[in-house]
Amino acid sequence: MNGTSNYFAYNTPFGKVTLQAVNEKITRLVPGDVPLVGTRASSNVTNAAATQLQEYLAGHRRMFDVPIDPQGTDFQKEVWRMLELIPFGETRTYAQVAASIGRPGAARAVGGANNANPIPIIIPCHRVVAANGMGGYAYGLDMKRFLLELEQRAKD
C-alpha cells in the first residue's frame, strides 16, 4: 500500500464501522472499531463516506459518490465494477453477474469476488443473491436481509 493511509471508526445504526482511505480514496469498510494500516485519524473522505453511509442507512441515499480504490485481482475489480451498476433496490444472481461480465460459467468465482469485497455497502455486494434464495454474505445473512429490505422500503 503506497501513499498516505488513514482509518477511523464511526458509529452507525448497526454498530461501529472502520473506514480506511489511501490518498483520499476509500479502500476498506470493516465492521467494528478495528485497527488498520496507517494513522488512526479521520479525513475529508472518511468523514464524507461515513456521512453517506448514515444517509443510506436512514433510507435517504441511493448511491455513494465518494472516491474508492478497492484492492483486488483484475477479476475481482471487474466484478465489483459490475456490482456498482446494479440499481438500488434490485438484485442480480451470481450467474447474472457472471454473464454480464462475459463469463457465464463463473458464478462461483463471482461469489468469491463478492466475499472478498473490501468496501461492502458502498460496493453493493449485498444485491447479489443465489438463484434459489439469499446466498451468502460476508457480514451475515441478517445484515444482507436488513440492507435488501432497507432498499425495498426506500425504493417504494
PDB file of C-alpha atoms in Angstrom:
ATOM      1  CA  MET A   1       0.000   0.000   0.000  1.00  0.00           C
ATOM      2  CA  ASN A   2       1.679   3.185  -1.162  1.00  0.00           C
ATOM      3  CA  GLY A   3       0.631   6.669  -0.134  1.00  0.00           C
ATOM      4  CA  THR A   4      -0.945   8.280   2.860  1.00  0.00           C
ATOM      5  CA  SER A   5      -3.181   5.845   4.740  1.00  0.00           C
ATOM      6  CA  ASN A   6      -5.622   6.707   7.495  1.00  0.00           C
ATOM      7  CA  TYR A   7      -8.550   4.992   9.157  1.00  0.00           C
ATOM      8  CA  PHE A   8     -11.241   5.978  11.591  1.00  0.00           C
ATOM      9  CA  ALA A   9     -14.168   4.252  13.322  1.00  0.00           C
ATOM     10  CA  TYR A  10     -17.662   5.731  13.037  1.00  0.00           C
ATOM     11  CA  ASN A  11     -20.973   4.940  14.710  1.00  0.00           C
ATOM     12  CA  THR A  12     -23.791   3.534  12.585  1.00  0.00           C
ATOM     13  CA  PRO A  13     -27.214   2.112  13.443  1.00  0.00           C
ATOM     14  CA  PHE A  14     -25.681  -1.382  13.367  1.00  0.00           C
ATOM     15  CA  GLY A  15     -22.610  -0.552  15.419  1.00  0.00           C
ATOM     16  CA  LYS A  16     -19.188   0.855  14.657  1.00  0.00           C
ATOM     17  CA  VAL A  17     -17.561   0.592  11.243  1.00  0.00           C
ATOM     18  CA  THR A  18     -13.986   1.427  10.391  1.00  0.00           C
ATOM     19  CA  LEU A  19     -13.310   3.257   7.140  1.00  0.00           C
ATOM     20  CA  GLN A  20      -9.830   3.304   5.644  1.00  0.00           C
ATOM     21  CA  ALA A  21      -8.566   5.684   2.979  1.00  0.00           C
ATOM     22  CA  VAL A  22      -5.354   5.788   0.996  1.00  0.00           C
ATOM     23  CA  ASN A  23      -4.591   9.019  -0.826  1.00  0.00           C
ATOM     24  CA  GLU A  24      -8.119  10.281  -0.077  1.00  0.00           C
ATOM     25  CA  LYS A  25      -9.871   7.265  -1.634  1.00  0.00           C
ATOM     26  CA  ILE A  26     -11.823   4.752   0.448  1.00  0.00           C
ATOM     27  CA  THR A  27     -10.112   1.363   0.369  1.00  0.00           C
ATOM     28  CA  ARG A  28     -11.883  -0.571   3.141  1.00  0.00           C
ATOM     29  CA  LEU A  29     -15.044  -0.662   5.221  1.00  0.00           C
ATOM     30  CA  VAL A  30     -14.807  -3.085   8.141  1.00  0.00           C
ATOM     31  CA  PRO A  31     -17.429  -3.813  10.815  1.00  0.00           C
ATOM     32  CA  GLY A  32     -16.315  -2.787  14.288  1.00  0.00           C
ATOM     33  CA  ASP A  33     -13.611  -0.483  15.617  1.00  0.00           C
ATOM     34  CA  VAL A  34     -10.629  -2.195  14.026  1.00  0.00           C
ATOM     35  CA  PRO A  35      -7.005  -1.033  13.870  1.00  0.00           C
ATOM     36  CA  LEU A  36      -5.831  -0.952  10.243  1.00  0.00           C
ATOM     37  CA  VAL A  37      -2.641   0.081   8.455  1.00  0.00           C
ATOM     38  CA  GLY A  38      -1.945   3.802   8.663  1.00  0.00           C
ATOM     39  CA  THR A  39      -2.749   6.614  11.029  1.00  0.00           C
ATOM     40  CA  ARG A  40      -5.883   6.492  13.167  1.00  0.00           C
ATOM     41  CA  ALA A  41      -7.381   9.805  12.093  1.00  0.00           C
ATOM     42  CA  SER A  42     -10.429  10.948  10.204  1.00  0.00           C
ATOM     43  CA  SER A  43     -10.063  12.711   6.878  1.00  0.00           C
ATOM     44  CA  ASN A  44     -12.338  14.528   4.468  1.00  0.00           C
ATOM     45  CA  VAL A  45     -13.023  11.343   2.525  1.00  0.00           C
ATOM     46  CA  THR A  46     -13.624   9.087   5.551  1.00  0.00           C
ATOM     47  CA  ASN A  47     -15.954  11.723   7.021  1.00  0.00           C
ATOM     48  CA  ALA A  48     -17.808  12.020   3.688  1.00  0.00           C
ATOM     49  CA  ALA A  49     -18.116   8.234   3.403  1.00  0.00           C
ATOM     50  CA  ALA A  50     -19.413   7.993   6.984  1.00  0.00           C
ATOM     51  CA  THR A  51     -21.983  10.714   6.310  1.00  0.00           C
ATOM     52  CA  GLN A  52     -23.142   8.999   3.120  1.00  0.00           C
ATOM     53  CA  LEU A  53     -23.316   5.662   4.933  1.00  0.00           C
ATOM     54  CA  GLN A  54     -25.526   7.243   7.631  1.00  0.00           C
ATOM     55  CA  GLU A  55     -27.753   8.766   4.936  1.00  0.00           C
ATOM     56  CA  TYR A  56     -28.009   5.418   3.147  1.00  0.00           C
ATOM     57  CA  LEU A  57     -28.876   3.548   6.346  1.00  0.00           C
ATOM     58  CA  ALA A  58     -31.542   6.159   7.119  1.00  0.00           C
ATOM     59  CA  GLY A  59     -33.103   5.499   3.693  1.00  0.00           C
ATOM     60  CA  HIS A  60     -32.182   8.924   2.302  1.00  0.00           C
ATOM     61  CA  ARG A  61     -29.346   7.974  -0.098  1.00  0.00           C
ATOM     62  CA  ARG A  62     -29.391   5.567  -3.026  1.00  0.00           C
ATOM     63  CA  MET A  63     -25.878   5.999  -4.409  1.00  0.00           C
ATOM     64  CA  PHE A  64     -22.457   6.688  -2.964  1.00  0.00           C
ATOM     65  CA  ASP A  65     -20.194   9.189  -4.664  1.00  0.00           C
ATOM     66  CA  VAL A  66     -17.056   9.098  -2.533  1.00  0.00           C
ATOM     67  CA  PRO A  67     -13.887   8.137  -4.397  1.00  0.00           C
ATOM     68  CA  ILE A  68     -12.978   4.484  -3.869  1.00  0.00           C
ATOM     69  CA  ASP A  69      -9.951   2.338  -4.660  1.00  0.00           C
ATOM     70  CA  PRO A  70     -10.672  -1.297  -3.759  1.00  0.00           C
ATOM     71  CA  GLN A  71      -7.636  -3.563  -3.896  1.00  0.00           C
ATOM     72  CA  GLY A  72      -8.029  -6.975  -5.524  1.00  0.00           C
ATOM     73  CA  THR A  73      -7.355  -9.046  -8.604  1.00  0.00           C
ATOM     74  CA  ASP A  74      -8.376  -7.843 -12.053  1.00  0.00           C
ATOM     75  CA  PHE A  75     -11.293 -10.308 -11.994  1.00  0.00           C
ATOM     76  CA  GLN A  76     -12.468  -9.088  -8.588  1.00  0.00           C
ATOM     77  CA  LYS A  77     -12.298  -5.467  -9.714  1.00  0.00           C
ATOM     78  CA  GLU A  78     -14.309  -6.335 -12.831  1.00  0.00           C
ATOM     79  CA  VAL A  79     -17.000  -7.946 -10.670  1.00  0.00           C
ATOM     80  CA  TRP A  80     -17.020  -5.025  -8.213  1.00  0.00           C
ATOM     81  CA  ARG A  81     -17.452  -2.501 -11.062  1.00  0.00           C
ATOM     82  CA  MET A  82     -20.435  -4.526 -12.286  1.00  0.00           C
ATOM     83  CA  LEU A  83     -21.960  -4.570  -8.781  1.00  0.00           C
ATOM     84  CA  GLU A  84     -21.942  -0.775  -8.759  1.00  0.00           C
ATOM     85  CA  LEU A  85     -24.243  -0.897 -11.805  1.00  0.00           C
ATOM     86  CA  ILE A  86     -26.961  -2.933 -10.052  1.00  0.00           C
ATOM     87  CA  PRO A  87     -29.744  -0.407  -9.400  1.00  0.00           C
ATOM     88  CA  PHE A  88     -30.749   0.481  -5.853  1.00  0.00           C
ATOM     89  CA  GLY A  89     -33.478  -1.856  -4.600  1.00  0.00           C
ATOM     90  CA  GLU A  90     -32.785  -4.538  -7.222  1.00  0.00           C
ATOM     91  CA  THR A  91     -30.897  -7.812  -7.088  1.00  0.00           C
ATOM     92  CA  ARG A  92     -28.993  -9.982  -9.534  1.00  0.00           C
ATOM     93  CA  THR A  93     -27.977 -13.612  -9.232  1.00  0.00           C
ATOM     94  CA  TYR A  94     -24.358 -14.705  -9.189  1.00  0.00           C
ATOM     95  CA  ALA A  95     -24.965 -16.256 -12.632  1.00  0.00           C
ATOM     96  CA  GLN A  96     -26.415 -12.995 -13.996  1.00  0.00           C
ATOM     97  CA  VAL A  97     -23.369 -11.050 -12.784  1.00  0.00           C
ATOM     98  CA  ALA A  98     -21.049 -13.668 -14.303  1.00  0.00           C
ATOM     99  CA  ALA A  99     -22.880 -13.452 -17.639  1.00  0.00           C
ATOM    100  CA  SER A 100     -22.828  -9.642 -17.571  1.00  0.00           C
ATOM    101  CA  ILE A 101     -19.025  -9.638 -17.439  1.00  0.00           C
ATOM    102  CA  GLY A 102     -18.819 -12.149 -20.275  1.00  0.00           C
ATOM    103  CA  ARG A 103     -18.019 -15.175 -18.096  1.00  0.00           C
ATOM    104  CA  PRO A 104     -21.246 -17.167 -17.936  1.00  0.00           C
ATOM    105  CA  GLY A 105     -19.622 -20.142 -16.183  1.00  0.00           C
ATOM    106  CA  ALA A 106     -18.049 -18.090 -13.397  1.00  0.00           C
ATOM    107  CA  ALA A 107     -20.940 -17.779 -10.923  1.00  0.00           C
ATOM    108  CA  ARG A 108     -18.905 -19.409  -8.142  1.00  0.00           C
ATOM    109  CA  ALA A 109     -15.958 -17.082  -8.838  1.00  0.00           C
ATOM    110  CA  VAL A 110     -18.353 -14.112  -8.677  1.00  0.00           C
ATOM    111  CA  GLY A 111     -19.368 -15.360  -5.226  1.00  0.00           C
ATOM    112  CA  GLY A 112     -15.708 -15.428  -4.231  1.00  0.00           C
ATOM    113  CA  ALA A 113     -15.208 -11.875  -5.500  1.00  0.00           C
ATOM    114  CA  ASN A 114     -18.278 -10.762  -3.555  1.00  0.00           C
ATOM    115  CA  ASN A 115     -16.888 -12.339  -0.409  1.00  0.00           C
ATOM    116  CA  ALA A 116     -13.565 -10.520  -0.939  1.00  0.00           C
ATOM    117  CA  ASN A 117     -15.226  -7.105  -1.463  1.00  0.00           C
ATOM    118  CA  PRO A 118     -13.233  -4.726   0.768  1.00  0.00           C
ATOM    119  CA  ILE A 119     -15.850  -1.938   0.680  1.00  0.00           C
ATOM    120  CA  PRO A 120     -19.243  -3.580   1.331  1.00  0.00           C
ATOM    121  CA  ILE A 121     -22.406  -1.492   1.127  1.00  0.00           C
ATOM    122  CA  ILE A 122     -20.599   1.206  -0.891  1.00  0.00           C
ATOM    123  CA  ILE A 123     -19.842  -1.531  -3.437  1.00  0.00           C
ATOM    124  CA  PRO A 124     -23.251  -3.223  -3.103  1.00  0.00           C
ATOM    125  CA  CYS A 125     -22.370  -6.924  -2.992  1.00  0.00           C
ATOM    126  CA  HIS A 126     -25.491  -7.443  -0.852  1.00  0.00           C
ATOM    127  CA  ARG A 127     -27.532  -7.027  -4.071  1.00  0.00           C
ATOM    128  CA  VAL A 128     -26.226 -10.347  -5.416  1.00  0.00           C
ATOM    129  CA  VAL A 129     -28.293 -13.370  -4.453  1.00  0.00           C
ATOM    130  CA  ALA A 130     -28.312 -17.082  -5.184  1.00  0.00           C
ATOM    131  CA  ALA A 131     -30.719 -18.363  -7.833  1.00  0.00           C
ATOM    132  CA  ASN A 132     -32.603 -20.246  -5.099  1.00  0.00           C
ATOM    133  CA  GLY A 133     -32.615 -17.550  -2.410  1.00  0.00           C
ATOM    134  CA  MET A 134     -30.405 -15.198  -0.414  1.00  0.00           C
ATOM    135  CA  GLY A 135     -26.989 -16.802  -0.853  1.00  0.00           C
ATOM    136  CA  GLY A 136     -24.195 -15.854   1.496  1.00  0.00           C
ATOM    137  CA  TYR A 137     -22.884 -12.584   2.817  1.00  0.00           C
ATOM    138  CA  ALA A 138     -19.517 -11.980   4.446  1.00  0.00           C
ATOM    139  CA  TYR A 139     -21.196  -9.963   7.234  1.00  0.00           C
ATOM    140  CA  GLY A 140     -24.032 -12.425   7.842  1.00  0.00           C
ATOM    141  CA  LEU A 141     -27.435 -13.061   6.353  1.00  0.00           C
ATOM    142  CA  ASP A 142     -29.165 -10.841   8.909  1.00  0.00           C
ATOM    143  CA  MET A 143     -27.156  -7.864   7.635  1.00  0.00           C
ATOM    144  CA  LYS A 144     -27.824  -8.796   3.987  1.00  0.00           C
ATOM    145  CA  ARG A 145     -31.558  -9.116   4.669  1.00  0.00           C
ATOM    146  CA  PHE A 146     -31.525  -5.780   6.538  1.00  0.00           C
ATOM    147  CA  LEU A 147     -29.827  -3.981   3.611  1.00  0.00           C
ATOM    148  CA  LEU A 148     -32.122  -5.502   0.964  1.00  0.00           C
ATOM    149  CA  GLU A 149     -35.252  -4.684   2.994  1.00  0.00           C
ATOM    150  CA  LEU A 150     -33.978  -1.153   3.640  1.00  0.00           C
ATOM    151  CA  GLU A 151     -33.571  -0.609  -0.103  1.00  0.00           C
ATOM    152  CA  GLN A 152     -37.009  -2.080  -0.848  1.00  0.00           C
ATOM    153  CA  ARG A 153     -38.680   0.261   1.670  1.00  0.00           C
ATOM    154  CA  ALA A 154     -36.770   3.317   0.436  1.00  0.00           C
ATOM    155  CA  LYS A 155     -37.495   2.451  -3.196  1.00  0.00           C
ATOM    156  CA  ASP A 156     -41.282   2.209  -2.704  1.00  0.00           C
TER     157      ASP A 156
END
